[in-house]
């Protein structure tokens, strides 16, 4: 019995020594735990910072739609500019008509700019206003450099937009149209031509494009009527698009040729 009691006592002593050793080694494990805690804290801080920055107000608003049909090309855009949940401006002018220098110089003194103008190039923009106007000025310069060559002018603009270290920071998209072609220009260096004569950019462009493609084959509807109906649908679905529209319409090359043949 004494032998059994001695063995039990020795086992208890070894267990106590092991517990003391574990307790004494605990401070050495505190460093990795503190590092892990700091890592978790920094990760959560970064996550919060990213969430906070992503919730900052962003500029929204714009639906620009372009439709070519029956010898007419129509570009229509809404006027709403929003910052976060606030409508900043309801009647912004997001569509411009660029005239050749010769046409602008020969305009009669009493005729206001934009009054019954024909020809030229219609431009609509979505995105930052300052960035869009910077690109608009660049496009105007390219059109002066390559008169009557809209596609080449757009390609040259896209090349500069993509490669220039300052221009590549500009955040905007452009729709351009003349009597021969309609194109979309993006900051990725893309120059896109629609296969069905319908193009759109902006927050509500997907709704407007879908509606316009459904209506473009309807007989009796002009390009302007298709744009009007499609933009109405987009403004009903997109909170960043209102019903204060601006419209620019011009004749296409096919329509002008048809008129000349009828005159002959």
Short mmCIF file of N, CA and C in Angstrom, two decimals, residues 254-264:
data_model
loop_
_atom_site.label_atom_id
_atom_site.label_comp_id
_atom_site.label_asym_id
_atom_site.label_seq_id
_atom_site.Cartn_x
_atom_site.Cartn_y
_atom_site.Cartn_z
N UNK A 254 -28.16 59.38 -96.40
CA UNK A 254 -29.13 58.70 -97.26
C UNK A 254 -30.34 59.58 -97.54
N UNK A 255 -30.79 60.31 -96.52
CA UNK A 255 -31.95 61.17 -96.70
C UNK A 255 -31.62 62.34 -97.63
N UNK A 256 -30.41 62.88 -97.51
CA UNK A 256 -30.02 63.99 -98.39
C UNK A 256 -29.92 63.54 -99.84
N UNK A 257 -29.38 62.32 -100.04
CA UNK A 257 -29.30 61.80 -101.41
C UNK A 257 -30.69 61.59 -101.99
N UNK A 258 -31.61 61.12 -101.16
CA UNK A 258 -32.98 60.89 -101.61
C UNK A 258 -33.63 62.21 -102.02
N UNK A 259 -33.38 63.26 -101.25
CA UNK A 259 -33.95 64.57 -101.58
C UNK A 259 -33.40 65.10 -102.88
N UNK A 260 -32.08 64.89 -103.10
CA UNK A 260 -31.46 65.35 -104.34
C UNK A 260 -32.03 64.62 -105.54
N UNK A 261 -32.25 63.30 -105.38
CA UNK A 261 -32.82 62.53 -106.49
C UNK A 261 -34.24 62.97 -106.80
N UNK A 262 -35.02 63.28 -105.76
CA UNK A 262 -36.38 63.74 -105.98
C UNK A 262 -36.39 65.11 -106.64
N UNK A 263 -35.41 65.96 -106.29
CA UNK A 263 -35.34 67.29 -106.90
C UNK A 263 -34.98 67.21 -108.38
N UNK A 264 -34.12 66.25 -108.74
CA UNK A 264 -33.73 66.09 -110.13
C UNK A 264 -34.89 65.56 -110.95
#
